[in-house]
Amino acid sequence: MPEHKTYIVEHLDPELGPWSALEYRAIARETAGCDGVFMLSSLPEGFQVPEELKQESAFRAETRGVEDLYPEGKGKERVCLLDPAADEDLNPDDKRDFDVFLFGGILGDDPPRDRTSELRKKGFTGRRLGPVQMTTDTAVRVTRMVVEEQYTLDMIPYLDHPELKFGEKESTEMPFRYVKGKDGKPIMPEGMVDLIKKDADKSIDDLF
Ligand code: SAM
């Protein structure tokens, strides 16, 4: 059994937008902290990986898909798909049974469109992280806490659907579950609050 875990996000969206770029950089940085590997798989040939991501030591870019990387009989049984529709929740003992944790490279949507089903139908063993949709970086963070730090899901402090306030009047409710940081705020990738604010300003401008 390899000592360090691999966290894979299978690229499923046509592009890698600025939200995903920030989420993936946060995943790469935090994965380096536990000597793990963070892989973005199924990238189209010649795909331009954002420079900031390439520089992260834990990061690997991969054009093969997860089925080719871990075929039946050659590691597939050691891959766990984090799946909001799985029957069983992730628990600390899963550390023994899995080396690879697989996530859908999909931006969160509200209501969720269950695009994780694209990976579910490939037949990987699934585990749920509780009933509420998380952002991809939160899902990886929670998985790491359970697997590496041996938290049970109910020990983790969460913030559901937090409201981000910008100045006096503007605010946005985020339709996801986050881990609550020591400062009582949702843990988000560096630069994300500014990006959300910029996007909110843009949609307000579009109204006029
Ligand atoms: N709306 C989504 C969908 O279409 O499936 C969820 C996308 S979520 C932003 C990205 C990935 O994070 C999912 O594919 C899944 O691997 C993981 N994830 C998020 N919340 C989860 C939960 N409650 N349980 C298990 N996995 C979760």
Tab-separated table of C-alpha atoms and ligand atoms in Angstrom:
chain	number	residue	atom	x	y	z
A	1	MET	CA	0.000	0.000	0.000
A	2	PRO	CA	1.569	3.390	-0.974
A	3	GLU	CA	2.211	5.569	2.062
A	4	HIS	CA	0.845	8.747	0.490
A	5	LYS	CA	-2.534	9.219	-1.102
A	6	THR	CA	-3.351	10.482	-4.581
A	7	TYR	CA	-6.224	12.916	-5.084
A	8	ILE	CA	-7.508	13.019	-8.653
A	9	VAL	CA	-9.913	15.472	-10.193
A	10	GLU	CA	-11.110	14.135	-13.540
A	11	HIS	CA	-11.523	17.079	-15.881
A	12	LEU	CA	-15.127	17.000	-17.142
A	13	ASP	CA	-15.858	20.590	-18.147
A	14	PRO	CA	-14.814	21.887	-21.589
A	15	GLU	CA	-12.605	24.607	-20.066
A	16	LEU	CA	-10.804	25.328	-16.872
A	17	GLY	CA	-12.261	28.679	-15.789
A	18	PRO	CA	-10.889	31.076	-13.152
A	19	TRP	CA	-12.992	29.518	-10.326
A	20	SER	CA	-11.609	26.060	-11.027
A	21	ALA	CA	-8.061	27.425	-11.369
A	22	LEU	CA	-8.259	28.893	-7.838
A	23	GLU	CA	-9.845	25.724	-6.441
A	24	TYR	CA	-7.198	23.500	-8.028
A	25	ARG	CA	-4.322	25.636	-6.791
A	26	ALA	CA	-5.729	25.424	-3.246
A	27	ILE	CA	-6.036	21.629	-3.577
A	28	ALA	CA	-2.435	21.362	-4.864
A	29	ARG	CA	-1.053	23.468	-2.005
A	30	GLU	CA	-2.925	21.612	0.718
A	31	THR	CA	-2.077	18.212	-0.789
A	32	ALA	CA	1.620	19.116	-0.723
A	33	GLY	CA	1.190	19.632	3.040
A	34	CYS	CA	0.457	15.909	3.490
A	35	ASP	CA	3.049	14.744	0.906
A	36	GLY	CA	0.255	13.578	-1.381
A	37	VAL	CA	-0.194	13.971	-5.117
A	38	PHE	CA	-2.894	16.057	-6.780
A	39	MET	CA	-3.603	15.026	-10.356
A	40	LEU	CA	-5.834	16.634	-12.932
A	41	SER	CA	-6.682	13.753	-15.288
A	42	SER	CA	-8.288	13.488	-18.716
A	43	LEU	CA	-6.875	16.813	-19.909
A	44	PRO	CA	-7.186	17.308	-23.674
A	45	GLU	CA	-3.849	16.953	-25.560
A	46	GLY	CA	-2.056	20.337	-25.650
A	47	PHE	CA	-4.215	21.716	-22.811
A	48	GLN	CA	-2.804	24.947	-21.352
A	49	VAL	CA	-2.505	24.339	-17.622
A	50	PRO	CA	-2.522	27.659	-15.699
A	51	GLU	CA	1.041	28.704	-14.817
A	52	GLU	CA	0.327	29.063	-11.050
A	53	LEU	CA	-0.901	25.462	-10.956
A	54	LYS	CA	2.107	24.090	-12.868
A	55	GLN	CA	4.387	25.574	-10.237
A	56	GLU	CA	2.825	23.634	-7.353
A	57	SER	CA	5.052	20.705	-6.328
A	58	ALA	CA	2.186	18.259	-5.616
A	59	PHE	CA	0.526	18.899	-8.998
A	60	ARG	CA	0.548	16.470	-11.962
A	61	ALA	CA	-1.184	17.054	-15.309
A	62	GLU	CA	-2.401	13.884	-17.029
A	63	THR	CA	-4.034	13.369	-20.420
A	64	ARG	CA	-5.158	9.806	-19.620
A	65	GLY	CA	-8.496	9.282	-17.933
A	66	VAL	CA	-8.852	7.550	-14.588
A	67	GLU	CA	-10.103	4.320	-16.234
A	68	ASP	CA	-6.834	4.020	-18.177
A	69	LEU	CA	-4.730	4.918	-15.173
A	70	TYR	CA	-6.401	2.341	-12.911
A	71	PRO	CA	-7.940	-0.432	-15.036
A	72	GLU	CA	-9.867	-3.409	-13.697
A	73	GLY	CA	-7.498	-5.724	-11.802
A	74	LYS	CA	-4.717	-3.125	-11.881
A	75	GLY	CA	-5.684	-0.730	-9.130
A	76	LYS	CA	-9.334	0.090	-9.900
A	77	GLU	CA	-10.422	-1.508	-6.599
A	78	ARG	CA	-8.158	0.932	-4.696
A	79	VAL	CA	-9.906	3.999	-6.208
A	80	CYS	CA	-12.712	5.668	-4.246
A	81	LEU	CA	-15.102	7.978	-6.075
A	82	LEU	CA	-16.446	10.775	-3.876
A	83	ASP	CA	-20.043	10.686	-4.931
A	84	PRO	CA	-22.937	12.730	-3.478
A	85	ALA	CA	-25.277	9.840	-4.384
A	86	ALA	CA	-23.231	7.000	-2.793
A	87	ASP	CA	-24.970	4.787	-0.201
A	88	GLU	CA	-22.081	4.835	2.265
A	89	ASP	CA	-20.358	7.829	3.871
A	90	LEU	CA	-16.555	8.137	3.876
A	91	ASN	CA	-15.023	7.047	7.203
A	92	PRO	CA	-11.485	6.999	8.664
A	93	ASP	CA	-11.068	3.217	8.028
A	94	ASP	CA	-11.329	3.891	4.285
A	95	LYS	CA	-7.681	4.927	4.559
A	96	ARG	CA	-6.831	1.193	4.564
A	97	ASP	CA	-8.934	0.297	1.559
A	98	PHE	CA	-8.157	3.083	-0.892
A	99	ASP	CA	-5.010	4.756	-2.275
A	100	VAL	CA	-6.714	7.077	-4.728
A	101	PHE	CA	-9.613	9.486	-4.142
A	102	LEU	CA	-11.444	10.613	-7.239
A	103	PHE	CA	-13.579	13.750	-7.681
A	104	GLY	CA	-15.611	15.173	-10.539
A	105	GLY	CA	-13.995	18.242	-12.121
A	106	ILE	CA	-17.272	20.089	-12.251
A	107	LEU	CA	-18.183	23.497	-10.930
A	108	GLY	CA	-20.896	23.299	-8.315
A	109	ASP	CA	-24.366	24.044	-9.629
A	110	ASP	CA	-27.629	24.870	-7.969
A	111	PRO	CA	-29.666	22.713	-8.099
A	112	PRO	CA	-26.970	20.030	-8.560
A	113	ARG	CA	-27.170	18.344	-11.976
A	114	ASP	CA	-25.508	15.087	-10.835
A	115	ARG	CA	-22.690	15.214	-13.335
A	116	THR	CA	-20.705	12.987	-10.959
A	117	SER	CA	-22.820	10.250	-12.597
A	118	GLU	CA	-20.338	10.387	-15.540
A	119	LEU	CA	-17.738	8.853	-13.202
A	120	ARG	CA	-20.225	6.680	-11.247
A	121	LYS	CA	-21.121	4.726	-14.385
A	122	LYS	CA	-17.453	3.674	-14.754
A	123	GLY	CA	-17.968	1.424	-11.703
A	124	PHE	CA	-15.650	2.845	-9.023
A	125	THR	CA	-16.563	2.260	-5.364
A	126	GLY	CA	-18.397	5.369	-4.112
A	127	ARG	CA	-18.432	7.201	-0.800
A	128	ARG	CA	-20.528	10.203	0.171
A	129	LEU	CA	-19.325	13.190	2.216
A	130	GLY	CA	-22.695	13.806	3.823
A	131	PRO	CA	-25.882	15.093	2.219
A	132	VAL	CA	-24.882	18.657	1.221
A	133	GLN	CA	-23.102	19.632	-2.013
A	134	MET	CA	-19.548	20.921	-1.440
A	135	THR	CA	-17.240	22.834	-3.742
A	136	THR	CA	-14.564	20.577	-5.225
A	137	ASP	CA	-11.768	21.985	-3.041
A	138	THR	CA	-13.983	21.545	0.055
A	139	ALA	CA	-14.724	17.933	-0.951
A	140	VAL	CA	-10.967	17.232	-1.267
A	141	ARG	CA	-10.270	19.067	2.050
A	142	VAL	CA	-12.911	17.026	3.902
A	143	THR	CA	-11.661	13.769	2.345
A	144	ARG	CA	-8.123	14.621	3.437
A	145	MET	CA	-9.314	15.378	6.974
A	146	VAL	CA	-11.086	12.003	7.183
A	147	VAL	CA	-8.372	9.935	5.547
A	148	GLU	CA	-5.163	11.632	6.697
A	149	GLU	CA	-6.268	13.172	10.010
A	150	GLN	CA	-8.834	10.487	10.898
A	151	TYR	CA	-11.755	12.853	11.543
A	152	THR	CA	-15.223	11.352	11.264
A	153	LEU	CA	-17.526	13.439	9.052
A	154	ASP	CA	-19.587	14.554	12.067
A	155	MET	CA	-16.496	15.939	13.857
A	156	ILE	CA	-15.768	18.463	11.098
A	157	PRO	CA	-17.102	22.003	11.619
A	158	TYR	CA	-19.110	23.076	8.571
A	159	LEU	CA	-20.739	26.230	7.283
A	160	ASP	CA	-23.684	25.617	4.974
A	161	HIS	CA	-24.767	28.181	2.404
A	162	PRO	CA	-22.778	31.059	3.928
A	163	GLU	CA	-23.596	34.599	2.970
A	164	LEU	CA	-20.625	36.657	1.766
A	165	LYS	CA	-21.049	40.351	2.455
A	166	PHE	CA	-19.340	42.959	0.280
A	167	GLY	CA	-19.610	46.406	1.774
A	168	GLU	CA	-22.873	47.797	3.147
A	169	LYS	CA	-25.526	46.464	0.831
A	170	GLU	CA	-24.184	43.728	-1.409
A	171	SER	CA	-24.103	40.081	-0.423
A	172	THR	CA	-24.148	36.690	-2.109
A	173	GLU	CA	-25.296	33.398	-0.673
A	174	MET	CA	-23.043	30.504	-1.682
A	175	PRO	CA	-25.157	27.380	-2.280
A	176	PHE	CA	-22.523	24.963	-0.926
A	177	ARG	CA	-21.114	23.449	2.259
A	178	TYR	CA	-17.672	24.661	3.404
A	179	VAL	CA	-15.339	23.786	6.253
A	180	LYS	CA	-15.428	26.468	8.951
A	181	GLY	CA	-11.993	28.000	9.556
A	182	LYS	CA	-10.513	29.013	12.920
A	183	ASP	CA	-11.696	32.594	12.213
A	184	GLY	CA	-15.302	31.342	11.926
A	185	LYS	CA	-15.348	32.014	8.156
A	186	PRO	CA	-15.731	29.452	5.380
A	187	ILE	CA	-12.366	28.142	4.142
A	188	MET	CA	-12.066	29.220	0.523
A	189	PRO	CA	-9.194	29.291	-1.970
A	190	GLU	CA	-7.002	32.379	-1.951
A	191	GLY	CA	-8.487	34.986	-4.310
A	192	MET	CA	-11.965	33.380	-4.377
A	193	VAL	CA	-13.795	36.085	-2.402
A	194	ASP	CA	-12.466	38.761	-4.801
A	195	LEU	CA	-13.492	36.679	-7.792
A	196	ILE	CA	-17.008	36.138	-6.400
A	197	LYS	CA	-17.295	39.858	-5.750
A	198	LYS	CA	-16.146	40.669	-9.284
A	199	ASP	CA	-18.665	38.202	-10.741
A	200	ALA	CA	-21.435	39.650	-8.542
A	201	ASP	CA	-20.563	43.215	-9.698
A	202	LYS	CA	-20.638	42.011	-13.311
A	203	SER	CA	-24.108	40.494	-12.975
A	204	ILE	CA	-25.400	43.656	-11.295
A	205	ASP	CA	-23.924	45.741	-14.173
A	206	ASP	CA	-25.630	43.383	-16.661
A	207	LEU	CA	-28.998	44.381	-15.161
A	208	PHE	CA	-28.590	47.974	-16.360
B	1	SAM	N1	-23.330	19.462	-8.805
B	1	SAM	C1	-22.489	18.372	-8.753
B	1	SAM	C2	-22.730	17.246	-9.670
B	1	SAM	O1	-23.184	17.562	-10.779
B	1	SAM	O2	-22.451	16.092	-9.349
B	1	SAM	C3	-21.509	18.254	-7.662
B	1	SAM	C4	-20.258	18.852	-8.143
B	1	SAM	S1	-19.130	19.137	-6.819
B	1	SAM	C5	-18.889	20.841	-7.021
B	1	SAM	C6	-17.614	18.486	-7.484
B	1	SAM	C7	-17.212	17.126	-6.923
B	1	SAM	O3	-17.033	17.222	-5.506
B	1	SAM	C8	-18.206	16.003	-7.124
B	1	SAM	O4	-18.093	15.413	-8.406
B	1	SAM	C9	-17.815	15.031	-6.011
B	1	SAM	O5	-16.701	14.231	-6.398
B	1	SAM	C10	-17.389	15.974	-4.890
B	1	SAM	N2	-18.475	16.246	-3.909
B	1	SAM	C11	-19.063	17.435	-3.614
B	1	SAM	N3	-19.963	17.293	-2.625
B	1	SAM	C12	-19.959	15.983	-2.266
B	1	SAM	C13	-20.666	15.204	-1.285
B	1	SAM	N4	-21.568	15.736	-0.469
B	1	SAM	N5	-20.379	13.878	-1.217
B	1	SAM	C14	-19.464	13.300	-2.032
B	1	SAM	N6	-18.764	13.987	-2.964
B	1	SAM	C15	-18.995	15.310	-3.086
